């Protein structure tokens, strides 16, 4: 997990290209509601995968990979409200596939998958606030 | 008043600010790094937000993440605590540009007083004594001799790019002056890649005395008397007390008046500390202003009964001070000892690990500000300050005795701490008789 | 000064006395029962001596064993704490007969003030108001009617052998008087095997206000102002505060003057408490004197800054008070909450067991007197008092808010405590607005 | 152990016959020194026998019985300095054998064995202060 994080960190530090994808109607005065940020922060500990991320009826032995948030901000699944989402459950992604954008301080940053596989689950809702290290997507590796 | 404050810090000061927020009925949101995940003090916040990896530069020093966290949780103010970004004017500016109040002084005051040369120039302008010196880089030999004569021997040669005691040379006699300056320039060149040096009067065996100031945005500036922080080790304070046992009533009044004068001149608001050196003859010299709350603020809280963090928050929200200079009546004597997770027998190497047994002292007039508890993990990545033991008693001898009792009572296992050193300091006749200077610890232990 | 003190008590008050001894440089020897073997507070004593089995009557109440322990360890004084033998004049007499100083008042003062009827007679003699009543057993019907008329309705009929609220009947009207007295006598006969009853004015919705006094053996008697202990449950105090929010400056001055008068008349020395009832109209009535240090003494220590236990020890050693009435200047507002290991949902049944997690609150103006810690064992055999949370703030509203914060912060697992009840009390408008009386808890929760 | 203690307690409560065996030369002004009273108090815990009481080279399986002090006081092995000790190592004792006297508040109390066996070891010195429950003798049962 540390390796995965470091990769995300590195890629960010190298390529924190701030894309000014300003959303047409961002409700900019509303502070997004922070869903369940406190609770998972304490539920975590040193587990390699969060309990929340475990799917009911999950096949034992399959090791999912998580895409973590490399920053604090607001999660958007699509580049703007009128466009389709970057990915959906079942989408195939590669390391450079953009999976979402995160907004912080009015700046939108594209987040790449950094891994290959199929999107198994999207763990946050559109417009939800996320903290650093929070799992965003569950990827079933190829 | 603010509705929600983001606490951009960790450990004991984060806990201290959480408590102040709770008492003010303001929601407290505390940030944390992955290293601090699960720390118990975070449970006392209304929310906790992970902002980055263990290294400070990846979390507590990352201003964009802190501001994003404030935005995301809807905080209307950020308390920076001490250390990290507390004295960073750019961060304060960014916060305010994002419509988030930075709980501290104005950006202008931070810039003016944060620069030592500017602060010194300001002090000189309003006739607050400063250490006599060259007021700039030494250019040629004639100037050097002229300045040294004016300043008076002994003098100290300091590298402009130095700090923390490095790159300094004392000259006791005129005959050695030019040769020493030449050496100092060569050394500065090698160590700091700059030949710039300046000259100051060498203050022999000084005491460090600072004045706590609190000011609101309506022009009211009140001093809360002094703290004596002479007991240091390598410029790190270990023990602080108030009142200073080494100055008389007149010096006290002068220092406090000077501190208020400087803050008024800088249009200062929030909590701040004006630091002075006091020499053996009782002469005092302004050295710098700390534009933040300090580690040792509880000493002043104990003697005055005023809550500095709550006052700082109220002032940042635009409220007037609810007391004036006349109503501040210090009472008794307070001492603080810093218990650091360091091994005094191993060159004060920071110690890390899990505390299995933690029994802080208690009783009348005893306060322990700490994030420690049974099972608490000490990280080697951050400041080693684990606990501050503060005692408040009617007189200094009683305060020392009470502190000795507290240090004897304090059990921390198995992590090594500065407790044994503090016990030896509290029992040392030079501390008890208040004859120490800032070099005491290095010379004695 | 004493060389070595035997502490004839346990739990938080034993720890409190150990700390006072350490600060006075007096050796502390603490006794313990087999039930308390291994308790951590004993580690802080210079020595600990096992004196008997778990039951109080086999250990902490066994005066011969306590005196033998003092002899065996060479203690020159015994501190009894509160409870157990603290108000037992025979024990005090035995100690002094064995040349061991009993830290408390003289045997004569204990006997005089320990007897309620004697104390009441003394108060009447020196014109301190007492609750109007029969001053003795009701003999015949004519006398009963005459006294009730003089006292004024409503009146209360009390069994002479009763106590703790048992055997009492209120009469609101003359027509019910004789019948009720007859019933009361029959009940008293059944319950206490004595038909003796007496009559008093019924004080409706009273507040309980007590004055702390400290006096030396040289005739100096100083009051340390009052504590309001109205918040009780079945005559057990739960919350105490100072100053009283329900009396005016004149009543305060009167109460304090009365307390000093009683102590002077009884030639009292050591710490003592003079208790009064105050009715809704501000009229006050002396009820009794407690000839010991009380559980709630920290409230007064916080407002006055004086250490009552250290002062009590100094006075017992024959020293003069080192302060006088004029120099006692109370500051701010203090509140104490008693955290008992009881289950408020189960009729306050005492809870026992091992505490796995114990996180007392902290911060400015917060003191927690407790013997609790992670791994601490709570015995069902002794008083259920586990911790006293005391806060000290500039004003009453700030003190209440600080206490709320502290009670929220306090974690004790898994043993049940009165914390949830205390939280509800601190949030209750009647407590906040200070309109409660001694029946508040029973009526409200 | 609790049963043994209770027996001692009971016998005391019934028969705390205060024997005025005043010793001829008791150095009555000297307070006896309290040997190692603090340490064993903390070393104890719930052990059935104190670690101190374990003899080096002790035969495994033999369960010694302890005679505990039923009070706080000063231990004397003989009725007065000129007399022989009540018992010594190797003496046979029965329940009513007096094994020592304890002095408290100038009163001497005889302590009986309350068990049968051979004195294996005397655990305190003559004139030593003892606390309640402190082991005085180790008895090898018959």
Short mmCIF file of N, CA and C in Angstrom, two decimals, chain C residues 283-367:
data_model
loop_
_atom_site.label_atom_id
_atom_site.label_comp_id
_atom_site.label_asym_id
_atom_site.label_seq_id
_atom_site.Cartn_x
_atom_site.Cartn_y
_atom_site.Cartn_z
N UNK C 283 -33.08 33.89 54.31
CA UNK C 283 -32.83 33.67 55.73
C UNK C 283 -31.95 32.44 55.89
N UNK C 284 -31.03 32.48 56.84
CA UNK C 284 -30.11 31.35 56.98
C UNK C 284 -30.16 30.78 58.39
N UNK C 285 -29.86 29.50 58.48
CA UNK C 285 -29.95 28.77 59.75
C UNK C 285 -28.74 27.86 59.87
N UNK C 286 -28.01 28.00 60.96
CA UNK C 286 -26.90 27.09 61.23
C UNK C 286 -27.43 25.67 61.41
N UNK C 287 -26.78 24.68 60.82
CA UNK C 287 -27.19 23.30 61.10
C UNK C 287 -26.12 22.47 61.80
N UNK C 288 -24.89 22.46 61.25
CA UNK C 288 -23.87 21.68 61.97
C UNK C 288 -22.46 22.06 61.55
N UNK C 289 -21.49 21.53 62.29
CA UNK C 289 -20.08 21.76 61.96
C UNK C 289 -19.46 20.42 61.61
N UNK C 290 -18.71 20.36 60.51
CA UNK C 290 -17.93 19.17 60.19
C UNK C 290 -16.50 19.42 60.63
N UNK C 291 -16.05 18.59 61.58
CA UNK C 291 -14.74 18.83 62.19
C UNK C 291 -13.62 18.08 61.47
N UNK C 292 -13.60 18.19 60.14
CA UNK C 292 -12.61 17.46 59.33
C UNK C 292 -12.43 18.20 58.01
N UNK C 293 -11.47 17.76 57.23
CA UNK C 293 -11.36 18.23 55.86
C UNK C 293 -12.50 17.57 55.10
N UNK C 294 -13.07 18.28 54.11
CA UNK C 294 -14.19 17.69 53.39
C UNK C 294 -13.81 17.28 51.98
N UNK C 295 -14.63 16.39 51.43
CA UNK C 295 -14.43 15.93 50.05
C UNK C 295 -14.27 17.14 49.13
N UNK C 296 -15.12 18.15 49.33
CA UNK C 296 -15.20 19.28 48.40
C UNK C 296 -14.21 20.40 48.70
N UNK C 297 -13.20 20.14 49.55
CA UNK C 297 -12.26 21.23 49.88
C UNK C 297 -11.54 21.82 48.66
N UNK C 298 -11.33 21.05 47.56
CA UNK C 298 -10.62 21.65 46.41
C UNK C 298 -11.33 22.87 45.82
N UNK C 299 -12.65 22.94 45.95
CA UNK C 299 -13.38 24.11 45.42
C UNK C 299 -12.81 25.39 46.03
N UNK C 300 -12.62 25.36 47.33
CA UNK C 300 -12.09 26.52 48.04
C UNK C 300 -10.61 26.73 47.71
N UNK C 301 -9.87 25.63 47.53
CA UNK C 301 -8.46 25.76 47.17
C UNK C 301 -8.31 26.48 45.83
N UNK C 302 -9.23 26.19 44.90
CA UNK C 302 -9.13 26.81 43.58
C UNK C 302 -9.42 28.30 43.66
N UNK C 303 -10.45 28.70 44.41
CA UNK C 303 -10.80 30.13 44.43
C UNK C 303 -9.81 30.94 45.26
N UNK C 304 -9.27 30.34 46.33
CA UNK C 304 -8.39 31.12 47.20
C UNK C 304 -6.91 30.92 46.87
N UNK C 305 -6.59 29.82 46.15
CA UNK C 305 -5.18 29.53 45.88
C UNK C 305 -4.44 28.97 47.09
N UNK C 306 -5.16 28.70 48.19
CA UNK C 306 -4.53 28.17 49.40
C UNK C 306 -4.63 26.65 49.45
N UNK C 307 -3.58 26.00 49.91
CA UNK C 307 -3.56 24.54 50.02
C UNK C 307 -4.08 24.17 51.41
N UNK C 308 -5.30 23.63 51.47
CA UNK C 308 -5.92 23.37 52.77
C UNK C 308 -5.24 22.22 53.52
N UNK C 309 -4.80 21.20 52.78
CA UNK C 309 -4.19 20.06 53.47
C UNK C 309 -2.83 20.46 54.04
N UNK C 310 -2.03 21.17 53.24
CA UNK C 310 -0.74 21.62 53.75
C UNK C 310 -0.95 22.55 54.95
N UNK C 311 -1.93 23.43 54.87
CA UNK C 311 -2.19 24.35 55.98
C UNK C 311 -2.63 23.58 57.22
N UNK C 312 -3.49 22.58 57.01
CA UNK C 312 -3.97 21.75 58.12
C UNK C 312 -2.79 21.06 58.82
N UNK C 313 -1.85 20.56 58.03
CA UNK C 313 -0.68 19.88 58.60
C UNK C 313 0.20 20.88 59.36
N UNK C 314 0.43 22.05 58.76
CA UNK C 314 1.25 23.06 59.42
C UNK C 314 0.64 23.48 60.76
N UNK C 315 -0.69 23.69 60.73
CA UNK C 315 -1.38 24.11 61.94
C UNK C 315 -1.27 23.02 63.02
N UNK C 316 -1.40 21.76 62.61
CA UNK C 316 -1.29 20.66 63.57
C UNK C 316 0.10 20.61 64.18
N UNK C 317 1.09 21.07 63.43
CA UNK C 317 2.47 21.08 63.94
C UNK C 317 2.72 22.32 64.80
N UNK C 318 1.66 23.10 65.05
CA UNK C 318 1.80 24.24 65.96
C UNK C 318 2.16 25.55 65.28
N UNK C 319 2.23 25.54 63.93
CA UNK C 319 2.62 26.77 63.24
C UNK C 319 1.45 27.75 63.19
N UNK C 320 1.78 29.04 63.09
CA UNK C 320 0.76 30.06 62.89
C UNK C 320 0.34 30.09 61.42
N UNK C 321 -0.89 30.48 61.19
CA UNK C 321 -1.34 30.71 59.81
C UNK C 321 -0.44 31.75 59.18
N UNK C 322 -0.03 31.53 57.93
CA UNK C 322 0.84 32.53 57.30
C UNK C 322 0.03 33.49 56.41
N UNK C 323 -1.27 33.60 56.71
CA UNK C 323 -2.11 34.59 56.04
C UNK C 323 -3.15 35.05 57.06
N UNK C 324 -3.78 36.19 56.79
CA UNK C 324 -4.86 36.62 57.68
C UNK C 324 -6.12 36.87 56.84
N UNK C 325 -7.20 37.26 57.52
CA UNK C 325 -8.47 37.38 56.81
C UNK C 325 -8.38 38.34 55.63
N UNK C 326 -7.67 39.43 55.82
CA UNK C 326 -7.61 40.45 54.76
C UNK C 326 -6.88 39.95 53.52
N UNK C 327 -5.91 39.05 53.72
CA UNK C 327 -5.11 38.62 52.57
C UNK C 327 -5.79 37.51 51.77
N UNK C 328 -6.92 37.00 52.26
CA UNK C 328 -7.64 35.96 51.50
C UNK C 328 -8.54 36.64 50.48
N UNK C 329 -8.18 36.51 49.21
CA UNK C 329 -8.95 37.17 48.15
C UNK C 329 -9.40 36.12 47.15
N UNK C 330 -10.65 35.65 47.29
CA UNK C 330 -11.12 34.64 46.34
C UNK C 330 -11.19 35.23 44.94
N UNK C 331 -10.97 34.37 43.95
CA UNK C 331 -10.89 34.82 42.56
C UNK C 331 -11.68 33.85 41.70
N UNK C 332 -12.53 34.38 40.85
CA UNK C 332 -13.23 33.55 39.87
C UNK C 332 -14.26 32.64 40.49
N UNK C 333 -14.63 31.62 39.72
CA UNK C 333 -15.69 30.70 40.14
C UNK C 333 -15.19 29.26 39.97
N UNK C 334 -15.41 28.44 41.00
CA UNK C 334 -14.98 27.03 40.93
C UNK C 334 -16.18 26.11 41.11
N UNK C 335 -16.18 25.02 40.38
CA UNK C 335 -17.22 23.99 40.50
C UNK C 335 -16.54 22.63 40.61
N UNK C 336 -17.08 21.78 41.46
CA UNK C 336 -16.60 20.39 41.55
C UNK C 336 -17.74 19.44 41.22
N UNK C 337 -17.45 18.42 40.43
CA UNK C 337 -18.40 17.33 40.19
C UNK C 337 -17.78 16.05 40.73
N UNK C 338 -18.58 15.28 41.45
CA UNK C 338 -18.08 14.01 41.98
C UNK C 338 -18.44 12.89 41.02
N UNK C 339 -17.43 12.23 40.51
CA UNK C 339 -17.65 11.09 39.62
C UNK C 339 -17.58 9.83 40.48
N UNK C 340 -18.75 9.24 40.70
CA UNK C 340 -18.82 8.03 41.52
C UNK C 340 -18.95 6.81 40.62
N UNK C 341 -18.35 5.71 41.05
CA UNK C 341 -18.51 4.45 40.32
C UNK C 341 -19.85 3.84 40.73
N UNK C 342 -20.91 4.42 40.16
CA UNK C 342 -22.27 3.98 40.45
C UNK C 342 -23.03 3.97 39.14
N UNK C 343 -24.06 3.19 39.07
CA UNK C 343 -24.87 3.15 37.86
C UNK C 343 -26.14 3.98 38.04
N UNK C 344 -26.19 5.17 37.42
CA UNK C 344 -27.36 6.03 37.62
C UNK C 344 -28.64 5.37 37.10
N UNK C 345 -28.50 4.43 36.16
CA UNK C 345 -29.69 3.75 35.63
C UNK C 345 -30.14 2.60 36.51
N UNK C 346 -29.33 2.26 37.48
CA UNK C 346 -29.66 1.11 38.33
C UNK C 346 -29.69 1.54 39.79
N UNK C 347 -30.43 2.62 40.06
CA UNK C 347 -30.58 3.11 41.44
C UNK C 347 -29.24 3.41 42.10
N UNK C 348 -28.28 3.84 41.32
CA UNK C 348 -26.98 4.24 41.85
C UNK C 348 -26.29 3.12 42.62
N UNK C 349 -26.49 1.91 42.14
CA UNK C 349 -25.80 0.76 42.71
C UNK C 349 -24.29 0.94 42.47
N UNK C 350 -23.46 0.79 43.51
CA UNK C 350 -22.01 0.91 43.30
C UNK C 350 -21.52 -0.13 42.30
N UNK C 351 -20.63 0.29 41.41
CA UNK C 351 -20.09 -0.60 40.39
C UNK C 351 -18.64 -0.90 40.75
N UNK C 352 -18.24 -2.12 40.52
CA UNK C 352 -16.86 -2.50 40.80
C UNK C 352 -16.26 -3.11 39.55
N UNK C 353 -14.96 -3.34 39.58
CA UNK C 353 -14.31 -3.97 38.44
C UNK C 353 -13.02 -3.25 38.11
N UNK C 354 -12.43 -3.69 36.99
CA UNK C 354 -11.16 -3.12 36.55
C UNK C 354 -11.44 -2.10 35.45
N UNK C 355 -10.88 -0.91 35.59
CA UNK C 355 -11.01 0.12 34.56
C UNK C 355 -9.99 -0.19 33.46
N UNK C 356 -10.48 -0.33 32.23
CA UNK C 356 -9.54 -0.62 31.13
C UNK C 356 -9.10 0.66 30.44
N UNK C 357 -9.97 1.65 30.44
CA UNK C 357 -9.60 2.92 29.80
C UNK C 357 -10.03 4.07 30.69
N UNK C 358 -9.08 4.91 31.03
CA UNK C 358 -9.34 6.02 31.94
C UNK C 358 -8.67 7.25 31.37
N UNK C 359 -9.47 8.21 30.89
CA UNK C 359 -8.91 9.42 30.28
C UNK C 359 -9.54 10.64 30.94
N UNK C 360 -8.93 11.11 32.02
CA UNK C 360 -9.49 12.29 32.67
C UNK C 360 -9.29 13.54 31.80
N UNK C 361 -10.14 14.53 31.95
CA UNK C 361 -9.97 15.76 31.18
C UNK C 361 -8.79 16.57 31.69
N UNK C 362 -8.39 17.58 30.94
CA UNK C 362 -7.28 18.44 31.35
C UNK C 362 -7.46 19.83 30.80
N UNK C 363 -6.43 20.63 30.94
CA UNK C 363 -6.45 21.99 30.38
C UNK C 363 -6.41 23.05 31.45
N UNK C 364 -6.53 24.29 31.01
CA UNK C 364 -6.45 25.45 31.90
C UNK C 364 -7.59 25.45 32.91
N UNK C 365 -7.25 25.59 34.18
CA UNK C 365 -8.27 25.71 35.22
C UNK C 365 -8.97 24.40 35.52
N UNK C 366 -8.38 23.28 35.12
CA UNK C 366 -9.01 21.97 35.34
C UNK C 366 -8.13 21.14 36.27
N UNK C 367 -8.73 20.56 37.28
CA UNK C 367 -8.00 19.70 38.21
C UNK C 367 -8.84 18.44 38.40
#
